[in-house]
mmCIF file of C-alpha atoms and ligand atoms in Angstrom:
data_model
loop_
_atom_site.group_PDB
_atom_site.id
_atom_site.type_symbol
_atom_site.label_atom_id
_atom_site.label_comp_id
_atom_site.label_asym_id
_atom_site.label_seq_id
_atom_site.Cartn_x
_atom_site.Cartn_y
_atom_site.Cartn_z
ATOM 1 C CA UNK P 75 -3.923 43.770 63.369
ATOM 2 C CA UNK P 76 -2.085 46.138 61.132
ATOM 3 C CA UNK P 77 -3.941 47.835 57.895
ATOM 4 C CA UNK P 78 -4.193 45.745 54.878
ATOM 5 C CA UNK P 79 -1.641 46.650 52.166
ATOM 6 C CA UNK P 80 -3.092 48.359 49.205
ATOM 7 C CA UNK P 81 -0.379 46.817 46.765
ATOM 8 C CA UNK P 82 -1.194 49.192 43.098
ATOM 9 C CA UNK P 83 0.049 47.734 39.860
ATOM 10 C CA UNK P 84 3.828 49.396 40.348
ATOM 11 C CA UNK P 85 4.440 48.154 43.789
ATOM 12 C CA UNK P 86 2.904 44.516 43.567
ATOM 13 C CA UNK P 87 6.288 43.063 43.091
ATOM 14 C CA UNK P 88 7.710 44.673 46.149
ATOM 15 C CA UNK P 89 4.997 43.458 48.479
ATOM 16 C CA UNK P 90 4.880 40.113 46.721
ATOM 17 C CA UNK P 91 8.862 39.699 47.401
ATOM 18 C CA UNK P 92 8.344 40.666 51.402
ATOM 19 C CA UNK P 93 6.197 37.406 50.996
ATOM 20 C CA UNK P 94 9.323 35.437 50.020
ATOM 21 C CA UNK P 95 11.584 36.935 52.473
ATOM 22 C CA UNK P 96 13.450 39.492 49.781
ATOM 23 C CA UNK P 97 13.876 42.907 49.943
ATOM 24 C CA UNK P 98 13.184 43.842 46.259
ATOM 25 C CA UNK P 99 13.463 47.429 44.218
ATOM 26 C CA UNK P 100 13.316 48.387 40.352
ATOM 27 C CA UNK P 101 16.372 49.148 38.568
ATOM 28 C CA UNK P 102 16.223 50.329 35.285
ATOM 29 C CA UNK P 103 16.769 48.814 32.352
ATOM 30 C CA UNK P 104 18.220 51.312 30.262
ATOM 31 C CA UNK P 105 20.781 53.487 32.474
ATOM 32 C CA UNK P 106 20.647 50.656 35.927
ATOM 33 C CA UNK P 107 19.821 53.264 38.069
ATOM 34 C CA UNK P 108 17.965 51.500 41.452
ATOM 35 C CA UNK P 109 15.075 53.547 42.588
ATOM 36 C CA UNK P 110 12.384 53.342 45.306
ATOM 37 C CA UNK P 111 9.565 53.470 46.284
ATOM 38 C CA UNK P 112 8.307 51.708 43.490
ATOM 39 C CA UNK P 113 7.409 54.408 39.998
ATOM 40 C CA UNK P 114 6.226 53.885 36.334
ATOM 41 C CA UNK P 115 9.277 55.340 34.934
ATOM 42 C CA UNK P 116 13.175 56.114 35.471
ATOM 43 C CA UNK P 117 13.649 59.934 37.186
ATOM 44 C CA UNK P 118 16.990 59.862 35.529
ATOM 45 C CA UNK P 119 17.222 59.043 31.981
ATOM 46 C CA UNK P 120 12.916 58.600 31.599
ATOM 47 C CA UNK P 121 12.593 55.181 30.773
ATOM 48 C CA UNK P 122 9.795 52.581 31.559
ATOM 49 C CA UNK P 123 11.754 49.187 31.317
ATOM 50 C CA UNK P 124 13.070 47.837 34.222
ATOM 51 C CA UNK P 125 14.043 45.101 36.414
ATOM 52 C CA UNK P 126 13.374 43.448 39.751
ATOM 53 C CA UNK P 127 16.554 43.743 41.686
ATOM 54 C CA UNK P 128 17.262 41.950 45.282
ATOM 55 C CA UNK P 129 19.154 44.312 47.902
ATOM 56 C CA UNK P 130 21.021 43.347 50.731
ATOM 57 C CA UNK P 131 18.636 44.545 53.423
ATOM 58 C CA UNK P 132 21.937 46.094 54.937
ATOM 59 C CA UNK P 133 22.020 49.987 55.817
ATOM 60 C CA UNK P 134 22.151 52.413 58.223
ATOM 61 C CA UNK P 135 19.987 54.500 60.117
ATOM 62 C CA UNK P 136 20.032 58.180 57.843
ATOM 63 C CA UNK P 137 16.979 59.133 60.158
ATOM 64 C CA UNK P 138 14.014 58.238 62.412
ATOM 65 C CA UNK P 139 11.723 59.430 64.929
ATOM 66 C CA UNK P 140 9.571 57.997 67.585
ATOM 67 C CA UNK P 141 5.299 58.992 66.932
ATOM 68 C CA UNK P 142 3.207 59.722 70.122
ATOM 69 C CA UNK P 143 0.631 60.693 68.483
ATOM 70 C CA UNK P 144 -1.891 59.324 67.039
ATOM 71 C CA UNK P 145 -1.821 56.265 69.623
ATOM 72 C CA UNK P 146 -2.342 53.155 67.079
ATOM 73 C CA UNK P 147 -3.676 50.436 68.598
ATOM 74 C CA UNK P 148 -2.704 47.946 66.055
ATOM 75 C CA UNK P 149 1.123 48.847 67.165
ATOM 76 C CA UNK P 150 3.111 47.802 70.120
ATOM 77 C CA UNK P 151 3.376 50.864 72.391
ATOM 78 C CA UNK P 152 6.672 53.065 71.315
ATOM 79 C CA UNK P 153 7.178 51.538 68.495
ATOM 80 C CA UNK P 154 10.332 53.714 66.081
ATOM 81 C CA UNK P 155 9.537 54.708 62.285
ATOM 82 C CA UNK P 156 13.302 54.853 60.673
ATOM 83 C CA UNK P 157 14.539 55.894 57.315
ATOM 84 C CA UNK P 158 17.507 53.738 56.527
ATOM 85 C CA UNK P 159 19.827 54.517 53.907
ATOM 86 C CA UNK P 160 20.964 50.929 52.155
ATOM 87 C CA UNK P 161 24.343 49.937 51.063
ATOM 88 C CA UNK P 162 22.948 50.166 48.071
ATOM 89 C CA UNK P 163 22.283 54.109 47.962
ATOM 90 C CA UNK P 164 18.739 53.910 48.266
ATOM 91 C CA UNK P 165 16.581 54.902 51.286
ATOM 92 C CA UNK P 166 13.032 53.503 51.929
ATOM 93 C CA UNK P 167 10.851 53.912 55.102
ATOM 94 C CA UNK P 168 10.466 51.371 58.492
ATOM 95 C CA UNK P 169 10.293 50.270 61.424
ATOM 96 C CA UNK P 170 13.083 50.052 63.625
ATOM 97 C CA UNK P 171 12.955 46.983 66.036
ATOM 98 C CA UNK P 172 14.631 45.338 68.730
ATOM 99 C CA UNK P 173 15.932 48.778 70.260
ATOM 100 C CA UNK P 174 14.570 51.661 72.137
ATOM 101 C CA UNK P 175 15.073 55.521 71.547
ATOM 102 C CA UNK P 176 17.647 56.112 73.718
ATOM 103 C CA UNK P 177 20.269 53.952 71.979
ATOM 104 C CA UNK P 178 19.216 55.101 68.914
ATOM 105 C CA UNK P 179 22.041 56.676 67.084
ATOM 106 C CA UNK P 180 21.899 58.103 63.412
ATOM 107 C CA UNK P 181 24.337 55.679 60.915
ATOM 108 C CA UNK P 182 23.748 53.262 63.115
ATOM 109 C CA UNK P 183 24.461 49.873 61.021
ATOM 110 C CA UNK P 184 20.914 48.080 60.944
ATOM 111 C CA UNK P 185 19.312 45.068 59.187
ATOM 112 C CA UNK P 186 16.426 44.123 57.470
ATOM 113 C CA UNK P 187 13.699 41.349 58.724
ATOM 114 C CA UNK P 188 10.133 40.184 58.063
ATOM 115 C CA UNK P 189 7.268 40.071 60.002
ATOM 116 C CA UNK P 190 3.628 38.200 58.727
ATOM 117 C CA UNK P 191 0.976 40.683 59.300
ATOM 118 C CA UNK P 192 -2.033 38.834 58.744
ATOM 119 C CA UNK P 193 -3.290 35.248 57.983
ATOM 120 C CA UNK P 194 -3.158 35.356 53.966
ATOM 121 C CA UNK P 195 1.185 35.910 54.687
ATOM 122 C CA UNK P 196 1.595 39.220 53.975
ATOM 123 C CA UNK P 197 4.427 40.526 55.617
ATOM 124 C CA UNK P 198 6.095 44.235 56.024
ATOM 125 C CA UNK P 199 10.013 44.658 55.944
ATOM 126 C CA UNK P 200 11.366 45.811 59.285
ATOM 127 C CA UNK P 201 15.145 46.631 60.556
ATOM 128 C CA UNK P 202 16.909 45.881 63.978
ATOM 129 C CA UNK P 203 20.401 46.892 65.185
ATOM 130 C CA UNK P 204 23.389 44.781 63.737
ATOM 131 C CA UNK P 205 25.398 45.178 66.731
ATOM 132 C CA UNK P 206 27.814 46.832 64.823
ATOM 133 C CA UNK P 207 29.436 49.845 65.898
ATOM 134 C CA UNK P 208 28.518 53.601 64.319
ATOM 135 C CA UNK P 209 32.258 53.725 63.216
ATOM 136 C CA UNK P 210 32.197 50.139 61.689
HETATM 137 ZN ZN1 ZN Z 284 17.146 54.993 33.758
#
């Protein structure tokens, strides 16, 4: 079993939308910039209004690396940790799936999916290859 979440007042609506199968960030209210992870108030123009906004789940792979250490038990062995860049501009932290390290390659076009991580359905976002080439 994975840790439990620790969902704090700013990010409940992110973890509550992996629950529903959407990939969710704030955009603001006031100038529409998108930002994540999830923060009290707008870097760019300072304001504390804003929006749930559904992305695509569609990016590519800006970068990642592949942890050896610490083993985690609670993790399938060689498991990737990836930072996609979305179409959308912004970048957020994962796990890249369905792929091992030595096909990795950086802008590679990858997708989002869900996985339940424990028995209340709390799930974490992860990413797999589209099959898409680099150059697509
Ligand atoms: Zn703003």
């Amino acid at each position: 079993m994975r840790p439990g979440l620790q969902p704090s007042r700013d990010s409940a609506f992110f973890w509550q939308g992996l629950r529903d199968d959407k990939l969710l960030c704030q955009s603001c209210d006031h100038c529409g910039r998108l930002r994540h992870p999830p923060r009290p108030m707008c870097p760019d123009c300072g304001a504390l209004e804003w929006s749930a906004q559904r992305l695509s789940g569609r990016g590519r792979v800006h970068a990642w690396i592949k942890p050896v250490h610490p083993p985690l038990p609670m993790f399938e062995e060689g498991f990737l940790v990836a930072l996609v860049e979305l179409d959308e501009g912004i970048r957020l932290l994962s796990n890249l799936c369905e792929i091992s390290a030595a096909d990795v390659r950086n802008e590679m076009p990858v997708e989002v999916f869900f996985i339940e991580i424990d028995a209340e359905g709390a799930k974490v976002h992860q990413f797999r290859p589209t099959g898409e080439s680099v150059d697509g």
